[in-house]
Amino acid sequence: MRTKIKQLLHSAKSTYLEQKVYVCGWIKTARAQKNFTFLEINDGSCFANLQIICDSALPFYDKMIVDFTTGASIAVEGIVKESPGQKQSIEIHASAIRVLGTCDSATYPLQKKQHSPEFLRSIAHLRPRTNTQGAVIRVRNTLAFATHEFFQSQGFVYVQTPIITGSDCEGGGAMFQVTTLDMDNPPRLPNGKVDATKDFFAKKTYLTVSGQLNGETLACALSDIYTFGPTFRAENSNTARHLAEFWMIEPEMAFADLKDNMSLAERYIKFLVETTLNRCTEDLKFFDKYIEPGLLERLTKIAHNASFEHVTYTEAISILKKASKAFTFPVEWGVDLQSEHERYLTEDHFKKPVIVTDYPAQIKAFYMRGNEDGKTVAAMDVLVPKIGELIGGSQREERLSVLEGKIESLGFKKEDYSWYLELRKYGSVPHAGFGAGFERLVQFITGIENIRDVNSFPRFPGHAEF
């Protein structure tokens, strides 16, 4: 049975010392000496490599050594020995080695040098073998598992909502349409427009931008639910903060208001940070050294220090207007906060995560509950250093007449939201929830600047390879 490198290196030294083991991995480095060869292999289970000592007396050594190149895959049987070197505590003295897959060293694109993120994106099928991407994927795994741990521990029910939808949750209109019609010769109405009734679902349908609306229906029966799945937005945005396909965590709580929502979001982020600090120590040390110096200190403060700062949107605008820093985007009441504004609040002014509440109604989605002032809604954004907005949420509008008015004012068809409106007709309750972009969470934890580098196969305008 194969033993993973993580098991060998993270167990007590005495567990495997002088024991025979079977390991597999890809060669990271090979150093040939006169009578033996040092190999370092990695199987992806942890950040560290495992050293293999190959004696020239091994059967077929002379034939195998030519295949000991970076990128080749091997299987090794050998005895675990205490290592005299300082870089590792144990090593394997091989008794048998088999080359599973050779690697053409002349054309292998992952050479022993630093590669740019742009180049690595062009070889997305190989970049998981790099130190950075391997660490990102392991952190992403930990965050996903911790997400389920957190919400399950809070009594939430994990639900799955549709990916194909007939409604626009956000009201932005930039959605990917789903169709089975022949695009070269679609059926048309007498006025020349495409006849959507002839499509698979007999209406226009799209890839979802959020599972929230369906999540609300489930929360209004099960109390506390959460979704965790892919979402899609068709904005032609080529920034370091946006993808066309990304994952969202969306909890929804019945019998809850904005304060409950803020409390849940803060506890969730702190749990993720603390869990990753405990479980991904080697990976985070790498990010701290090579990606964002000071990362570990920043994360430790968030996990263990005082509560997040709370300000209203109006207060935030006042702070930004008084700032000595010159902003690229204007700061006026009624404008949406930009990344530079959000980062100023978290990095320069408060120097910690900030929850901004009570945004102007005109810049927020139709489903957010209107405040008594008639101008703002019970919305919240959780802003964090280095990223800006990490979580967006609100108390939902539970009043039927108010929600109908909002839908009509936006030009939406009430019949498209009939089921959503009926939640307010049959046993309506105060409820709240938020959406957390999973890729931004990974950025926040790792210090990776570009969102395209925390998704193994990023989808963005003009790019859908691999």
PDB file of C-alpha atoms in Angstrom, residues 106-249:
ATOM      1  CA  ALA A 106      14.193  19.543 -23.121  1.00  0.00           C
ATOM      2  CA  THR A 107      10.566  20.646 -23.576  1.00  0.00           C
ATOM      3  CA  TYR A 108       9.168  20.440 -20.028  1.00  0.00           C
ATOM      4  CA  PRO A 109       7.904  24.003 -19.381  1.00  0.00           C
ATOM      5  CA  LEU A 110       8.410  23.980 -15.585  1.00  0.00           C
ATOM      6  CA  GLN A 111      12.120  24.652 -15.437  1.00  0.00           C
ATOM      7  CA  LYS A 112      14.127  25.501 -12.314  1.00  0.00           C
ATOM      8  CA  LYS A 113      13.382  29.209 -12.428  1.00  0.00           C
ATOM      9  CA  GLN A 114      10.645  31.590 -11.450  1.00  0.00           C
ATOM     10  CA  HIS A 115       7.768  31.696 -13.921  1.00  0.00           C
ATOM     11  CA  SER A 116       5.303  34.555 -14.302  1.00  0.00           C
ATOM     12  CA  PRO A 117       1.655  34.009 -13.302  1.00  0.00           C
ATOM     13  CA  GLU A 118       0.630  34.845 -16.872  1.00  0.00           C
ATOM     14  CA  PHE A 119       2.852  32.084 -18.285  1.00  0.00           C
ATOM     15  CA  LEU A 120       1.638  29.555 -15.728  1.00  0.00           C
ATOM     16  CA  ARG A 121      -1.986  30.281 -16.631  1.00  0.00           C
ATOM     17  CA  SER A 122      -1.132  29.258 -20.199  1.00  0.00           C
ATOM     18  CA  ILE A 123      -0.096  25.801 -18.907  1.00  0.00           C
ATOM     19  CA  ALA A 124      -2.914  25.303 -16.417  1.00  0.00           C
ATOM     20  CA  HIS A 125      -2.653  21.515 -16.876  1.00  0.00           C
ATOM     21  CA  LEU A 126       0.854  21.583 -15.370  1.00  0.00           C
ATOM     22  CA  ARG A 127       0.856  24.546 -12.993  1.00  0.00           C
ATOM     23  CA  PRO A 128      -0.646  22.552 -10.055  1.00  0.00           C
ATOM     24  CA  ARG A 129       2.832  20.999  -9.784  1.00  0.00           C
ATOM     25  CA  THR A 130       4.358  24.357  -8.828  1.00  0.00           C
ATOM     26  CA  ASN A 131       4.874  25.206  -5.163  1.00  0.00           C
ATOM     27  CA  THR A 132       2.474  28.142  -5.315  1.00  0.00           C
ATOM     28  CA  GLN A 133      -0.388  26.360  -7.027  1.00  0.00           C
ATOM     29  CA  GLY A 134      -0.016  23.217  -4.957  1.00  0.00           C
ATOM     30  CA  ALA A 135      -0.233  25.322  -1.797  1.00  0.00           C
ATOM     31  CA  VAL A 136      -3.225  27.268  -3.150  1.00  0.00           C
ATOM     32  CA  ILE A 137      -5.137  24.074  -3.919  1.00  0.00           C
ATOM     33  CA  ARG A 138      -4.447  22.595  -0.482  1.00  0.00           C
ATOM     34  CA  VAL A 139      -5.595  25.814   1.216  1.00  0.00           C
ATOM     35  CA  ARG A 140      -8.671  25.858  -1.005  1.00  0.00           C
ATOM     36  CA  ASN A 141      -9.437  22.288   0.079  1.00  0.00           C
ATOM     37  CA  THR A 142      -9.095  23.244   3.738  1.00  0.00           C
ATOM     38  CA  LEU A 143     -11.362  26.279   3.326  1.00  0.00           C
ATOM     39  CA  ALA A 144     -14.039  24.221   1.578  1.00  0.00           C
ATOM     40  CA  PHE A 145     -14.015  21.552   4.266  1.00  0.00           C
ATOM     41  CA  ALA A 146     -13.959  24.183   7.029  1.00  0.00           C
ATOM     42  CA  THR A 147     -16.966  25.908   5.442  1.00  0.00           C
ATOM     43  CA  HIS A 148     -19.028  22.755   5.835  1.00  0.00           C
ATOM     44  CA  GLU A 149     -17.655  22.207   9.344  1.00  0.00           C
ATOM     45  CA  PHE A 150     -18.648  25.707  10.424  1.00  0.00           C
ATOM     46  CA  PHE A 151     -22.195  25.747   9.106  1.00  0.00           C
ATOM     47  CA  GLN A 152     -22.905  22.188  10.190  1.00  0.00           C
ATOM     48  CA  SER A 153     -21.717  23.061  13.695  1.00  0.00           C
ATOM     49  CA  GLN A 154     -24.140  26.007  13.688  1.00  0.00           C
ATOM     50  CA  GLY A 155     -27.112  23.793  12.796  1.00  0.00           C
ATOM     51  CA  PHE A 156     -27.396  24.873   9.148  1.00  0.00           C
ATOM     52  CA  VAL A 157     -28.699  22.474   6.492  1.00  0.00           C
ATOM     53  CA  TYR A 158     -26.598  22.105   3.335  1.00  0.00           C
ATOM     54  CA  VAL A 159     -28.847  22.490   0.264  1.00  0.00           C
ATOM     55  CA  GLN A 160     -28.334  22.522  -3.490  1.00  0.00           C
ATOM     56  CA  THR A 161     -30.026  25.195  -5.595  1.00  0.00           C
ATOM     57  CA  PRO A 162     -30.447  25.277  -9.416  1.00  0.00           C
ATOM     58  CA  ILE A 163     -27.613  26.312 -11.711  1.00  0.00           C
ATOM     59  CA  ILE A 164     -30.075  27.015 -14.527  1.00  0.00           C
ATOM     60  CA  THR A 165     -32.518  29.801 -13.713  1.00  0.00           C
ATOM     61  CA  GLY A 166     -35.251  31.828 -15.345  1.00  0.00           C
ATOM     62  CA  SER A 167     -34.774  34.898 -13.141  1.00  0.00           C
ATOM     63  CA  ASP A 168     -32.051  37.464 -12.546  1.00  0.00           C
ATOM     64  CA  CYS A 169     -31.256  37.569  -8.839  1.00  0.00           C
ATOM     65  CA  GLU A 170     -29.012  40.625  -8.901  1.00  0.00           C
ATOM     66  CA  GLY A 171     -30.845  42.682 -11.502  1.00  0.00           C
ATOM     67  CA  GLY A 172     -27.647  43.433 -13.392  1.00  0.00           C
ATOM     68  CA  GLY A 173     -28.663  41.638 -16.571  1.00  0.00           C
ATOM     69  CA  ALA A 174     -25.160  40.311 -17.430  1.00  0.00           C
ATOM     70  CA  MET A 175     -25.966  36.598 -17.486  1.00  0.00           C
ATOM     71  CA  PHE A 176     -24.989  33.647 -19.668  1.00  0.00           C
ATOM     72  CA  GLN A 177     -27.980  32.393 -21.611  1.00  0.00           C
ATOM     73  CA  VAL A 178     -28.662  28.651 -21.769  1.00  0.00           C
ATOM     74  CA  THR A 179     -30.259  27.397 -24.970  1.00  0.00           C
ATOM     75  CA  THR A 180     -30.584  24.350 -27.224  1.00  0.00           C
ATOM     76  CA  LEU A 181     -31.843  26.360 -30.196  1.00  0.00           C
ATOM     77  CA  ASP A 182     -29.940  26.317 -33.468  1.00  0.00           C
ATOM     78  CA  MET A 183     -28.110  29.617 -33.356  1.00  0.00           C
ATOM     79  CA  ASP A 184     -27.711  29.647 -37.147  1.00  0.00           C
ATOM     80  CA  ASN A 185     -31.426  29.233 -37.722  1.00  0.00           C
ATOM     81  CA  PRO A 186     -33.479  29.860 -34.564  1.00  0.00           C
ATOM     82  CA  PRO A 187     -37.290  29.822 -34.657  1.00  0.00           C
ATOM     83  CA  ARG A 188     -38.655  33.328 -34.887  1.00  0.00           C
ATOM     84  CA  LEU A 189     -41.838  35.173 -34.013  1.00  0.00           C
ATOM     85  CA  PRO A 190     -43.719  37.239 -36.630  1.00  0.00           C
ATOM     86  CA  ASN A 191     -41.876  40.326 -35.381  1.00  0.00           C
ATOM     87  CA  GLY A 192     -38.533  38.700 -36.122  1.00  0.00           C
ATOM     88  CA  LYS A 193     -37.480  38.035 -32.516  1.00  0.00           C
ATOM     89  CA  VAL A 194     -36.339  34.587 -31.410  1.00  0.00           C
ATOM     90  CA  ASP A 195     -39.245  32.428 -30.203  1.00  0.00           C
ATOM     91  CA  ALA A 196     -38.084  31.370 -26.728  1.00  0.00           C
ATOM     92  CA  THR A 197     -41.133  29.123 -26.284  1.00  0.00           C
ATOM     93  CA  LYS A 198     -39.491  26.682 -28.714  1.00  0.00           C
ATOM     94  CA  ASP A 199     -36.417  26.397 -26.491  1.00  0.00           C
ATOM     95  CA  PHE A 200     -35.800  23.468 -24.137  1.00  0.00           C
ATOM     96  CA  PHE A 201     -37.432  25.128 -21.117  1.00  0.00           C
ATOM     97  CA  ALA A 202     -40.018  27.016 -23.213  1.00  0.00           C
ATOM     98  CA  LYS A 203     -38.594  30.325 -21.961  1.00  0.00           C
ATOM     99  CA  LYS A 204     -35.307  32.169 -21.733  1.00  0.00           C
ATOM    100  CA  THR A 205     -33.019  30.650 -19.129  1.00  0.00           C
ATOM    101  CA  TYR A 206     -29.574  31.532 -17.815  1.00  0.00           C
ATOM    102  CA  LEU A 207     -26.704  30.295 -15.687  1.00  0.00           C
ATOM    103  CA  THR A 208     -27.344  31.508 -12.168  1.00  0.00           C
ATOM    104  CA  VAL A 209     -25.567  34.486 -10.626  1.00  0.00           C
ATOM    105  CA  SER A 210     -26.682  33.386  -7.160  1.00  0.00           C
ATOM    106  CA  GLY A 211     -28.577  30.650  -5.379  1.00  0.00           C
ATOM    107  CA  GLN A 212     -30.059  33.169  -2.968  1.00  0.00           C
ATOM    108  CA  LEU A 213     -33.666  33.343  -4.152  1.00  0.00           C
ATOM    109  CA  ASN A 214     -34.036  29.568  -4.035  1.00  0.00           C
ATOM    110  CA  GLY A 215     -32.115  29.543  -0.755  1.00  0.00           C
ATOM    111  CA  GLU A 216     -34.698  31.882   0.756  1.00  0.00           C
ATOM    112  CA  THR A 217     -37.511  29.466  -0.074  1.00  0.00           C
ATOM    113  CA  LEU A 218     -35.664  26.671   1.721  1.00  0.00           C
ATOM    114  CA  ALA A 219     -34.823  28.850   4.723  1.00  0.00           C
ATOM    115  CA  CYS A 220     -38.509  29.713   4.998  1.00  0.00           C
ATOM    116  CA  ALA A 221     -39.147  26.053   5.765  1.00  0.00           C
ATOM    117  CA  LEU A 222     -35.921  24.801   7.375  1.00  0.00           C
ATOM    118  CA  SER A 223     -34.839  27.988   9.206  1.00  0.00           C
ATOM    119  CA  ASP A 224     -31.076  27.953   8.533  1.00  0.00           C
ATOM    120  CA  ILE A 225     -29.571  26.714   5.260  1.00  0.00           C
ATOM    121  CA  TYR A 226     -26.464  27.269   3.169  1.00  0.00           C
ATOM    122  CA  THR A 227     -25.451  26.635  -0.416  1.00  0.00           C
ATOM    123  CA  PHE A 228     -21.950  26.137  -1.778  1.00  0.00           C
ATOM    124  CA  GLY A 229     -21.719  25.946  -5.542  1.00  0.00           C
ATOM    125  CA  PRO A 230     -20.730  27.555  -8.848  1.00  0.00           C
ATOM    126  CA  THR A 231     -22.153  30.873 -10.033  1.00  0.00           C
ATOM    127  CA  PHE A 232     -21.691  32.766 -13.291  1.00  0.00           C
ATOM    128  CA  ARG A 233     -21.557  36.401 -14.397  1.00  0.00           C
ATOM    129  CA  ALA A 234     -21.121  37.602 -17.958  1.00  0.00           C
ATOM    130  CA  GLU A 235     -19.627  41.027 -17.287  1.00  0.00           C
ATOM    131  CA  ASN A 236     -16.770  41.785 -19.682  1.00  0.00           C
ATOM    132  CA  SER A 237     -14.471  42.455 -16.740  1.00  0.00           C
ATOM    133  CA  ASN A 238     -10.723  41.943 -17.049  1.00  0.00           C
ATOM    134  CA  THR A 239      -9.675  42.755 -13.496  1.00  0.00           C
ATOM    135  CA  ALA A 240      -7.695  40.896 -10.852  1.00  0.00           C
ATOM    136  CA  ARG A 241     -10.890  40.589  -8.760  1.00  0.00           C
ATOM    137  CA  HIS A 242     -13.437  39.069 -11.164  1.00  0.00           C
ATOM    138  CA  LEU A 243     -14.104  35.734 -12.859  1.00  0.00           C
ATOM    139  CA  ALA A 244     -16.925  34.648 -15.155  1.00  0.00           C
ATOM    140  CA  GLU A 245     -17.280  31.361 -13.247  1.00  0.00           C
ATOM    141  CA  PHE A 246     -16.686  31.259  -9.517  1.00  0.00           C
ATOM    142  CA  TRP A 247     -17.944  29.563  -6.360  1.00  0.00           C
ATOM    143  CA  MET A 248     -20.172  31.113  -3.715  1.00  0.00           C
ATOM    144  CA  ILE A 249     -21.092  30.258  -0.149  1.00  0.00           C
TER     145      ILE A 249
END
